[in-house]
GROMACS .gro file of C-alpha atoms in nm:
model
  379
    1UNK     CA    1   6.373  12.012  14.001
    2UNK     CA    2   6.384  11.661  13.888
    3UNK     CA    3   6.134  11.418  13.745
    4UNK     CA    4   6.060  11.039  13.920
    5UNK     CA    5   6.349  10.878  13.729
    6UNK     CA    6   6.583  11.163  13.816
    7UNK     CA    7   6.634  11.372  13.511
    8UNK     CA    8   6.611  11.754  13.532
    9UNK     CA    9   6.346  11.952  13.420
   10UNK     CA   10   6.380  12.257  13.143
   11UNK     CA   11   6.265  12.532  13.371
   12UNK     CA   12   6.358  12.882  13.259
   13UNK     CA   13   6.676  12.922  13.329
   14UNK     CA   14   6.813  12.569  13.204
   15UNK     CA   15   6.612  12.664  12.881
   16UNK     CA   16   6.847  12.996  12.870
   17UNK     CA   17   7.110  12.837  12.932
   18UNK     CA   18   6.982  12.600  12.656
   19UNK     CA   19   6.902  12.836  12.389
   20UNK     CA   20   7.260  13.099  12.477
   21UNK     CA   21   7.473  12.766  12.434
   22UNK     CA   22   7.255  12.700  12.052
   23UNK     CA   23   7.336  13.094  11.965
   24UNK     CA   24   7.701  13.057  12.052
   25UNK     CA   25   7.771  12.739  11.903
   26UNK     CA   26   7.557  12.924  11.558
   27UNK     CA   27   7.778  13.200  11.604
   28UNK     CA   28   8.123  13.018  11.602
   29UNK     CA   29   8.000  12.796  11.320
   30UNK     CA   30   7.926  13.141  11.145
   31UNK     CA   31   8.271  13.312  11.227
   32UNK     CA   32   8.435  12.977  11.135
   33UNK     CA   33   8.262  12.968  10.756
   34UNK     CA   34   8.354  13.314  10.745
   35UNK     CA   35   8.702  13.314  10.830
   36UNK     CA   36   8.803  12.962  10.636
   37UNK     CA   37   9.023  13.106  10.410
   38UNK     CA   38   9.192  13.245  10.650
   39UNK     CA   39   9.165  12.953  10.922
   40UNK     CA   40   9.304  12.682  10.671
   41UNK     CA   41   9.678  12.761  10.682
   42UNK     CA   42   9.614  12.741  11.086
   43UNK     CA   43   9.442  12.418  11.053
   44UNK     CA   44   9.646  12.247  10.840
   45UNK     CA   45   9.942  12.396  11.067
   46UNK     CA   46   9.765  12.242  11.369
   47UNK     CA   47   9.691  11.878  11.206
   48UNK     CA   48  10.053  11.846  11.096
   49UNK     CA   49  10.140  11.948  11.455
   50UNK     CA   50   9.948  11.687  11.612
   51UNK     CA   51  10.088  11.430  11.390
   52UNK     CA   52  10.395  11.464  11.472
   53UNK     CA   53  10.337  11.537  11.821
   54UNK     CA   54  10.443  11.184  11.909
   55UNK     CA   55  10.810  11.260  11.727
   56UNK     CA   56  10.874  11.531  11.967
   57UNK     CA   57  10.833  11.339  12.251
   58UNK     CA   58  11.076  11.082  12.133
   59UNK     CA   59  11.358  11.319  12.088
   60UNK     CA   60  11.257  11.488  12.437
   61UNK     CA   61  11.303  11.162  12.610
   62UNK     CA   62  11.592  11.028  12.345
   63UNK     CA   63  11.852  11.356  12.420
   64UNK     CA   64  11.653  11.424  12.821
   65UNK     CA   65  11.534  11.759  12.701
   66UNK     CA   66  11.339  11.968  12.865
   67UNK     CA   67  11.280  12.221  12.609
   68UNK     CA   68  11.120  12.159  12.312
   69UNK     CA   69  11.267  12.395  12.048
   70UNK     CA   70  11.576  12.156  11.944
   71UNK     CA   71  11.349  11.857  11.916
   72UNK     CA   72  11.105  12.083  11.731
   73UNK     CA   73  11.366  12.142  11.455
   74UNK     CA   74  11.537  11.778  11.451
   75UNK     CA   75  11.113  11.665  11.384
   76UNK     CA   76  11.049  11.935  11.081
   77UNK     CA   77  11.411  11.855  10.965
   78UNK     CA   78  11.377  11.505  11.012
   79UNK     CA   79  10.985  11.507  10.827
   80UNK     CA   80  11.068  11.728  10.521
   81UNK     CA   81  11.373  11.539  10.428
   82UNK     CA   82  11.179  11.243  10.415
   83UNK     CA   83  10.974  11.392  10.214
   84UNK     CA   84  11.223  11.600   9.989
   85UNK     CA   85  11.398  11.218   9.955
   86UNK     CA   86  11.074  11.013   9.889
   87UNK     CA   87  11.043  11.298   9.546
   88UNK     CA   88  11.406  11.312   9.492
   89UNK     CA   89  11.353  10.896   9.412
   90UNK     CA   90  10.990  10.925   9.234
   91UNK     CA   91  11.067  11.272   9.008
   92UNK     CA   92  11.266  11.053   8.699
   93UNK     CA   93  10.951  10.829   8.706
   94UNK     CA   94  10.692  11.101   8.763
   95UNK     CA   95  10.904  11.270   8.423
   96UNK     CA   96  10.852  10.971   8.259
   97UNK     CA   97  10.543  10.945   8.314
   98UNK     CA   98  10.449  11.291   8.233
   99UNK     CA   99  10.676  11.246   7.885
  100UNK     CA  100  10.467  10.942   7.779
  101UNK     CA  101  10.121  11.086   7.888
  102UNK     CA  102  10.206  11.380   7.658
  103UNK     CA  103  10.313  11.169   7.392
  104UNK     CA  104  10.014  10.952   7.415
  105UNK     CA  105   9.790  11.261   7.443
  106UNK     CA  106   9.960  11.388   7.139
  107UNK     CA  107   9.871  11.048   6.939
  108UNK     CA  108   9.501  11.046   7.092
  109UNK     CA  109   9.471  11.443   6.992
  110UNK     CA  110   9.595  11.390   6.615
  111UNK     CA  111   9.354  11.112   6.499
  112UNK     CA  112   8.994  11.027   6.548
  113UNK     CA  113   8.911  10.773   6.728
  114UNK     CA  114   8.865  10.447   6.556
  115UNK     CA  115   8.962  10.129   6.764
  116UNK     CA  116   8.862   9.806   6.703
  117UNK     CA  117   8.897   9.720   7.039
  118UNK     CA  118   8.591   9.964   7.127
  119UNK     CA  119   8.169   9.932   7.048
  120UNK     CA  120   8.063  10.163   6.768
  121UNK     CA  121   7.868  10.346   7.046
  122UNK     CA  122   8.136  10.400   7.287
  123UNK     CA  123   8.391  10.517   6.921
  124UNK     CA  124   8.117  10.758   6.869
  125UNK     CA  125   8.114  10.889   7.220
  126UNK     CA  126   8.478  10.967   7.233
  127UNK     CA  127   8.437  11.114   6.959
  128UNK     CA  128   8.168  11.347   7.064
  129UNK     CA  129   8.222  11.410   7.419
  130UNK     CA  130   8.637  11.333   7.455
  131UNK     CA  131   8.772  11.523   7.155
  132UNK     CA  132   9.039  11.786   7.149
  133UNK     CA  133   8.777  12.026   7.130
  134UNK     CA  134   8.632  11.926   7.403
  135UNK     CA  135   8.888  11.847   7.629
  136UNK     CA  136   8.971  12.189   7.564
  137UNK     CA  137   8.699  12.330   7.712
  138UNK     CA  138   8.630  12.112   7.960
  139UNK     CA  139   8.990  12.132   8.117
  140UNK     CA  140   8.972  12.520   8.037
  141UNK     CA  141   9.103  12.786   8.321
  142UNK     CA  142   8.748  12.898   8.413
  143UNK     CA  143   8.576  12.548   8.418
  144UNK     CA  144   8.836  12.431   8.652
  145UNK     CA  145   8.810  12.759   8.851
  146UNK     CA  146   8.457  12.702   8.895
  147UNK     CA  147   8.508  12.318   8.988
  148UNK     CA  148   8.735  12.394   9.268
  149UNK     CA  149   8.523  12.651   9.358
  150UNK     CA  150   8.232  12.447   9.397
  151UNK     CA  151   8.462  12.148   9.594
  152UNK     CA  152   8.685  12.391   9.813
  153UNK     CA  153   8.445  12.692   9.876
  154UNK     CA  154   8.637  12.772  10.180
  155UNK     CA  155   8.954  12.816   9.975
  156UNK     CA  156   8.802  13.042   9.670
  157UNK     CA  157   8.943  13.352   9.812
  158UNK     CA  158   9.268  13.237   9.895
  159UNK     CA  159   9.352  13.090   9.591
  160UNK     CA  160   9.092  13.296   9.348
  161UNK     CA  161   9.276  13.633   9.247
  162UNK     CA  162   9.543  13.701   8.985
  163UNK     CA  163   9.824  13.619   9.210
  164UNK     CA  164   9.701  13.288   9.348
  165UNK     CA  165   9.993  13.086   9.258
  166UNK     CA  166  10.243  13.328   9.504
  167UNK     CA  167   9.931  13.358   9.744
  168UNK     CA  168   9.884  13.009   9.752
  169UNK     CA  169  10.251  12.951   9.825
  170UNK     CA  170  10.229  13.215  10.102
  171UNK     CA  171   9.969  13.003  10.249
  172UNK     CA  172  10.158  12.688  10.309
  173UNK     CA  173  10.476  12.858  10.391
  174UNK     CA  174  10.213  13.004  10.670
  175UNK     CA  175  10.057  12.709  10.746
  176UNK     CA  176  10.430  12.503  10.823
  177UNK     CA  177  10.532  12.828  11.041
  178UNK     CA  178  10.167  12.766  11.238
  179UNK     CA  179  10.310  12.393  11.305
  180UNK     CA  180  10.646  12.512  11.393
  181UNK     CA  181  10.525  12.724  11.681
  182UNK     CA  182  10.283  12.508  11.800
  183UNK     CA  183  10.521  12.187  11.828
  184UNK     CA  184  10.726  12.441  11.998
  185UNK     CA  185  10.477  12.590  12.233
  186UNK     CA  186  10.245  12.268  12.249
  187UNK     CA  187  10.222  12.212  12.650
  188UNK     CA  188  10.227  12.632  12.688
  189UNK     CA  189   9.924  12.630  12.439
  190UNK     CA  190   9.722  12.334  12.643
  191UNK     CA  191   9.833  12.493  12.969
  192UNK     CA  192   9.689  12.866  12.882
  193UNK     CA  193   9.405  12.666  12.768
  194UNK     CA  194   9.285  12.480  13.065
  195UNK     CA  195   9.404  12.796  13.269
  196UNK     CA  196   9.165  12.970  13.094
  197UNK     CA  197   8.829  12.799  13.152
  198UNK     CA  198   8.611  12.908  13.459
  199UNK     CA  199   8.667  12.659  13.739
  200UNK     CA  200   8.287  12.508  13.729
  201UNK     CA  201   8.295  12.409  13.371
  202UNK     CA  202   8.640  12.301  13.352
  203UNK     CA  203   8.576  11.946  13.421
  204UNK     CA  204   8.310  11.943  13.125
  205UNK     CA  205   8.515  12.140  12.883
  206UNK     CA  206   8.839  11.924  12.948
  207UNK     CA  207   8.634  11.664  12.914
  208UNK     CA  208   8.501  11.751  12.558
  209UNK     CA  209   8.888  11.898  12.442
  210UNK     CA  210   9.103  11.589  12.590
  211UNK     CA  211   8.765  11.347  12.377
  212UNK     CA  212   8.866  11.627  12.025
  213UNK     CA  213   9.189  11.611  12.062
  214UNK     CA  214   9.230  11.271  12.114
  215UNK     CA  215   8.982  11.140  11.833
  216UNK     CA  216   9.120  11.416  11.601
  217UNK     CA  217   9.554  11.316  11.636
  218UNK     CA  218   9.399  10.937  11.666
  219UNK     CA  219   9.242  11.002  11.310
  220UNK     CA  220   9.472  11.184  11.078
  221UNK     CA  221   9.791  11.004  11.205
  222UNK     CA  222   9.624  10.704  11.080
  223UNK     CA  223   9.431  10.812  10.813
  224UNK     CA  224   9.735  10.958  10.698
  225UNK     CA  225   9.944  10.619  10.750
  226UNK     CA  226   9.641  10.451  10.551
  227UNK     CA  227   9.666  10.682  10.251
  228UNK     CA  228  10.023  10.628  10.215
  229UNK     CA  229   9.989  10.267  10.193
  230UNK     CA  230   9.654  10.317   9.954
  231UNK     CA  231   9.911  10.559   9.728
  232UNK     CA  232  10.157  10.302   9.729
  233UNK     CA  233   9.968  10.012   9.645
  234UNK     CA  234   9.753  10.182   9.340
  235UNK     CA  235  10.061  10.308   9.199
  236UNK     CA  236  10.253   9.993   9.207
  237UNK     CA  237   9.914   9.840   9.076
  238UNK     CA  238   9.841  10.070   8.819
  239UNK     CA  239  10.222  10.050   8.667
  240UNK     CA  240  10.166   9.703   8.666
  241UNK     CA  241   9.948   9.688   8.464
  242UNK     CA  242  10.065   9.998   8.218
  243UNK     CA  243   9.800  10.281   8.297
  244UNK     CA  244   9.968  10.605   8.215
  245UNK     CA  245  10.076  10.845   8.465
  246UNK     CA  246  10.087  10.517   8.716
  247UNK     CA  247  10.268  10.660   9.009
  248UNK     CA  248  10.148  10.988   9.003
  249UNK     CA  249   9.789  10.892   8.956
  250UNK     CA  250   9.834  10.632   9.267
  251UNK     CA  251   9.990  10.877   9.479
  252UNK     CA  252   9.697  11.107   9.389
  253UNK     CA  253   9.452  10.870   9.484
  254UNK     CA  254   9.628  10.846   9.863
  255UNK     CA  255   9.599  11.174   9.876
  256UNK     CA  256   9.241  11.205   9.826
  257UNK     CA  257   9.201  10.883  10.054
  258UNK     CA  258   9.263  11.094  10.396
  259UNK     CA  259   8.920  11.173  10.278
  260UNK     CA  260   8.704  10.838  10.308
  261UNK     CA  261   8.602  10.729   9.931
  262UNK     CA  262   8.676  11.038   9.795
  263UNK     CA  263   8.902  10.780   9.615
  264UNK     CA  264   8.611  10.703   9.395
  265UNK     CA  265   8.605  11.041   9.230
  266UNK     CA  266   8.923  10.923   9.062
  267UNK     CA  267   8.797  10.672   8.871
  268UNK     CA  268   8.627  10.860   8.559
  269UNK     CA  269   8.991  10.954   8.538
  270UNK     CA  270   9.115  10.613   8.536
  271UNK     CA  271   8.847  10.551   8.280
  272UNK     CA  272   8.956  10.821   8.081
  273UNK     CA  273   9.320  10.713   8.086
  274UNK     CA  274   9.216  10.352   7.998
  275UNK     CA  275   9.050  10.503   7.660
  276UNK     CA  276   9.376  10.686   7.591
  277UNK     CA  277   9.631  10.391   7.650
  278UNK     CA  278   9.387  10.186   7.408
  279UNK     CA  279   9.362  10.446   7.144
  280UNK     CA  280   9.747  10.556   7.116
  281UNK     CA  281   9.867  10.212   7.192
  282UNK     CA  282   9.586   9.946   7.038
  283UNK     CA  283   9.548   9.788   7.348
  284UNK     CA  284   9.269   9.622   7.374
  285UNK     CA  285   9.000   9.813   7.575
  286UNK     CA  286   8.805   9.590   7.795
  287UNK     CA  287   9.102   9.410   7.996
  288UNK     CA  288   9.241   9.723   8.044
  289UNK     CA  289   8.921   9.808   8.222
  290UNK     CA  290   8.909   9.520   8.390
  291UNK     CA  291   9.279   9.508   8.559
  292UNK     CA  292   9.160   9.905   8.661
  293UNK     CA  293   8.858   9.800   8.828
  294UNK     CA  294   9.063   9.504   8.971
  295UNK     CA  295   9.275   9.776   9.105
  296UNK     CA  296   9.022   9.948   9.264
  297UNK     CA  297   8.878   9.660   9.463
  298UNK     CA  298   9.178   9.493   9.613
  299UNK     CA  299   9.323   9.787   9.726
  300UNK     CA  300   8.990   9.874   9.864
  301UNK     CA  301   8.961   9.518  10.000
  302UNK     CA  302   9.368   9.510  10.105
  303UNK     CA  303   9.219   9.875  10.310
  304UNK     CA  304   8.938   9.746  10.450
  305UNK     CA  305   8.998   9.382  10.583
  306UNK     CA  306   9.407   9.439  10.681
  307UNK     CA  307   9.482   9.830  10.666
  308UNK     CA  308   9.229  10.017  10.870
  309UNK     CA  309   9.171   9.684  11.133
  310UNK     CA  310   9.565   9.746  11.200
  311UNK     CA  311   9.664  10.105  11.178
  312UNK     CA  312   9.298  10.276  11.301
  313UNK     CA  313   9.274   9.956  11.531
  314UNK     CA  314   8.883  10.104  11.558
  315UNK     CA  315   8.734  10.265  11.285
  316UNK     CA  316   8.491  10.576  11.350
  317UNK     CA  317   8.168  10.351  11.400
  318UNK     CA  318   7.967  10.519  11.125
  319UNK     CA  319   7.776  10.343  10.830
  320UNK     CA  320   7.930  10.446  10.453
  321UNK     CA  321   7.553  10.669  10.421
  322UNK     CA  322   7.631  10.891  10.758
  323UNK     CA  323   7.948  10.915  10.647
  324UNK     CA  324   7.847  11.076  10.256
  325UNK     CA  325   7.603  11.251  10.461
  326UNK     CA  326   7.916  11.411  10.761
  327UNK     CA  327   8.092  11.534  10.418
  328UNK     CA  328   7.828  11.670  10.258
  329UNK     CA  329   7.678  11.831  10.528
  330UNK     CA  330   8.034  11.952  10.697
  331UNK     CA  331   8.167  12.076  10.398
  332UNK     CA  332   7.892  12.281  10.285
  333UNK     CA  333   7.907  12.442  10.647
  334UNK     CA  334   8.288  12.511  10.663
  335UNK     CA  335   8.421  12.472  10.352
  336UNK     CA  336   8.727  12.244  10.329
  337UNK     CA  337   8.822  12.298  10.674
  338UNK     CA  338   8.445  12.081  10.777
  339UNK     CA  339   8.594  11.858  10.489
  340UNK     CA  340   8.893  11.753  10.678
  341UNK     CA  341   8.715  11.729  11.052
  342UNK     CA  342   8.360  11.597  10.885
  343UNK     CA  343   8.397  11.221  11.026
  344UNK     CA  344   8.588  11.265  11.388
  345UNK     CA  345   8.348  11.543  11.466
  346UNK     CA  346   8.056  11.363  11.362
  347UNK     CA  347   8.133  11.051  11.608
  348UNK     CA  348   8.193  11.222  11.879
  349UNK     CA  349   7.867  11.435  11.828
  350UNK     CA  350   7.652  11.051  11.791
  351UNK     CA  351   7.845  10.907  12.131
  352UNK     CA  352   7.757  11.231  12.319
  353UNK     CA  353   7.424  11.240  12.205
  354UNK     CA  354   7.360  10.911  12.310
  355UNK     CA  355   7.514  10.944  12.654
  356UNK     CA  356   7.410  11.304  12.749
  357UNK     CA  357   7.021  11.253  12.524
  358UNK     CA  358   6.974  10.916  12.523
  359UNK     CA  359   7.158  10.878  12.836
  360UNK     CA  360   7.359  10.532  12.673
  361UNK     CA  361   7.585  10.450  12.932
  362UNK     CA  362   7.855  10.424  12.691
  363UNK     CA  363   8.162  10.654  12.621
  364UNK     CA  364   8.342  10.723  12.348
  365UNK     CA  365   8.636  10.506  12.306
  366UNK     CA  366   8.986  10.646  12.410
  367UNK     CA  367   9.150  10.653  12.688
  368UNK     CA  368   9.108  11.052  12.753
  369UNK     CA  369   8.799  11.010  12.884
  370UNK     CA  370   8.907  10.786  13.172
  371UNK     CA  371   9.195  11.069  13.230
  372UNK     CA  372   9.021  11.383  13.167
  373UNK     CA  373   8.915  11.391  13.518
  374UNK     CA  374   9.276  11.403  13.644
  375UNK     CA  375   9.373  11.666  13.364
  376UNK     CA  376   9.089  11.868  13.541
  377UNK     CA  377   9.183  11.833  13.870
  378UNK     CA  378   9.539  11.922  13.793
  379UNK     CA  379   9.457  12.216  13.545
   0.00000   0.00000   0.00000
């Protein structure tokens, strides 16, 4: 049954169909929440898998190799020297860094503050609220239990019991074993899957998986290009200007970058370590707040006008409130896991609710779209 301008009609057994597809959907969200902790390792296995997908290929074609488990190796080989290297350069300068932190801790820790390069007010605020006492309890075992707990809810009982350090461990060693088998297994693994879906929905499903995977490897490879370069350039920024703990605060901040403007939770940090370099040092205070906040907006503008126009090529389409809002709301579903897929998720739910609701004649933009009807045809 259709109405004049050719749209279907929610008799009873579309509205079934309807209302079983809202339970089911409920009910993976549900097992999804409830099974995080236990998910993350296979996510994170997963991610890394699709990002270096690409690499895998290469060496297939490179060495004409039809099996994947040499060019598997040669990838993980190939990605953890790199990485093993790239700390192998930085550790004397992250020790250095960590050797004059503590010393400048230890000089801000010993005296009171009294700066002339500071307002009375903001003197008698350190004082108050940034003392050793203080400090002390604020960077205590339990408040920092309960901050992570309240950031990474999905992790809590991973990480939260007396042996979290080895568990912890455990959980990445897991979580690199989950990438090895999948870069070894990847076209098996797509092939079961498509083999798997009952012939009158796999056009639709395909569809939807080819549109995922596409905006998800799209998005973390170069996300994760984008936060390197954002690590790179704070740290070379922040040690030229003399913040302590310069490269391992920049490199922090990349890290929390694959995460759009979580960035900005670092900068009561970088506020913080402006008040110590003044107090142990005699710096003067306000230019040294002034080069940070300099920091902060050309790399944000170096990000915005040249990095994400060149590596992302398209960003995800969504405003910086829908985006707060896709974190928030995504995280507080699923943990850290919604954390990580808040913002690919969340555009491709807005382009197919304005194609398949709104009836937009407008697709998302990748190419698996155009394809997925071959991928069908062929699964």
């Amino acid at each position: 049954m259709t109405d004049a301008i050719g749209r279907k009609k929610y008799d009873l057994d579309r509205t079934v169909r309807l209302v079983l597809t809202v339970v089911v959907v409920a009910l993976a969200v549900y097992l999804i929440d409830y099974l995080s902790s236990i998910l993350l390792p296979f996510v994170v296995g997963c991610l890394l898998a699709y990002m270096l997908e690409p690499m895998v290929r290469f060496f297939m074609r490179l060495f004409h190799l039809k099996k994947r488990l040499f060019p598997a190796l040669l990838t993980m080989v190939l990605f953890f020297g790199s990485i093993i290297a790239i700390f192998w350069f930085l550790v004397p300068s992250i020790i250095d860094d960590f050797v004059e932190m503590g010393k400048l801790l230890g000089k801000y820790i010993r005296h009171e503050v009294s700066s002339t390069t500071m307002p009375d007010w903001m003197v008698q605020f350190v004082n108050d609220y940034l003392s050793a006492e203080k400090l002390e309890s604020m960077f205590s075992k339990e408040q920092l239990y309960e901050f992570f707990k309240s950031v990474m809810s999905g992790t809590v009982s991973v990480v939260g019991t007396t042996l979290h350090v080895v568990i912890a461990i455990t959980s990445w060693l897991i979580a690199l074993l989950y990438m090895f088998f999948v870069l070894i297994d990847y076209d098996i693994i797509a092939r079961g899957f498509k083999g798997s879906i009952p012939r009158p929905y796999r056009r639709t499903v395909l569809r939807i998986f080819n549109d995922v995977t596409a905006t998800m490897s799209r998005y973390f490879r170069g996300q994760a290009l984008v936060s390197l370069f954002v690590g790179i350039i704070f740290a070379i920024e922040f040690s030229i200007i003399d913040l302590p703990m310069a490269i391992v605060f920049g490199l922090m901040i990349g890290v929390l970058n694959m995460v759009p403007y979580l960035q900005l939770v670092s900068i009561p940090f970088a506020a913080f370590l402006c008040v110590v370099q003044s107090v142990a040092t005699g710096a003067p205070l306000w230019p040294l707040f002034g080069w940070t906040f300099a920091a902060y907006c050309i790399c944000q503008l170096i990000q915005d006008v040249v990095l994400i126009p060149t590596i992302m090529r398209s960003q995800m389409g969504l405003r910086p409130a829908i985006v707060f809002l896709a974190l928030a709301i995504w995280s507080y579903v699923l943990g850290f896991i919604g954390l990580i897929i808040a913002l690919p998720v969340t555009s491709l739910l807005i382009a197919y609710y304005n194609e398949f609701v709104l009836h937009v004649p407008k697709a998302p933009k990748h190419k698996s779209i155009k394809t997925s009807a071959a991928s069908a045809s062929e699964g």
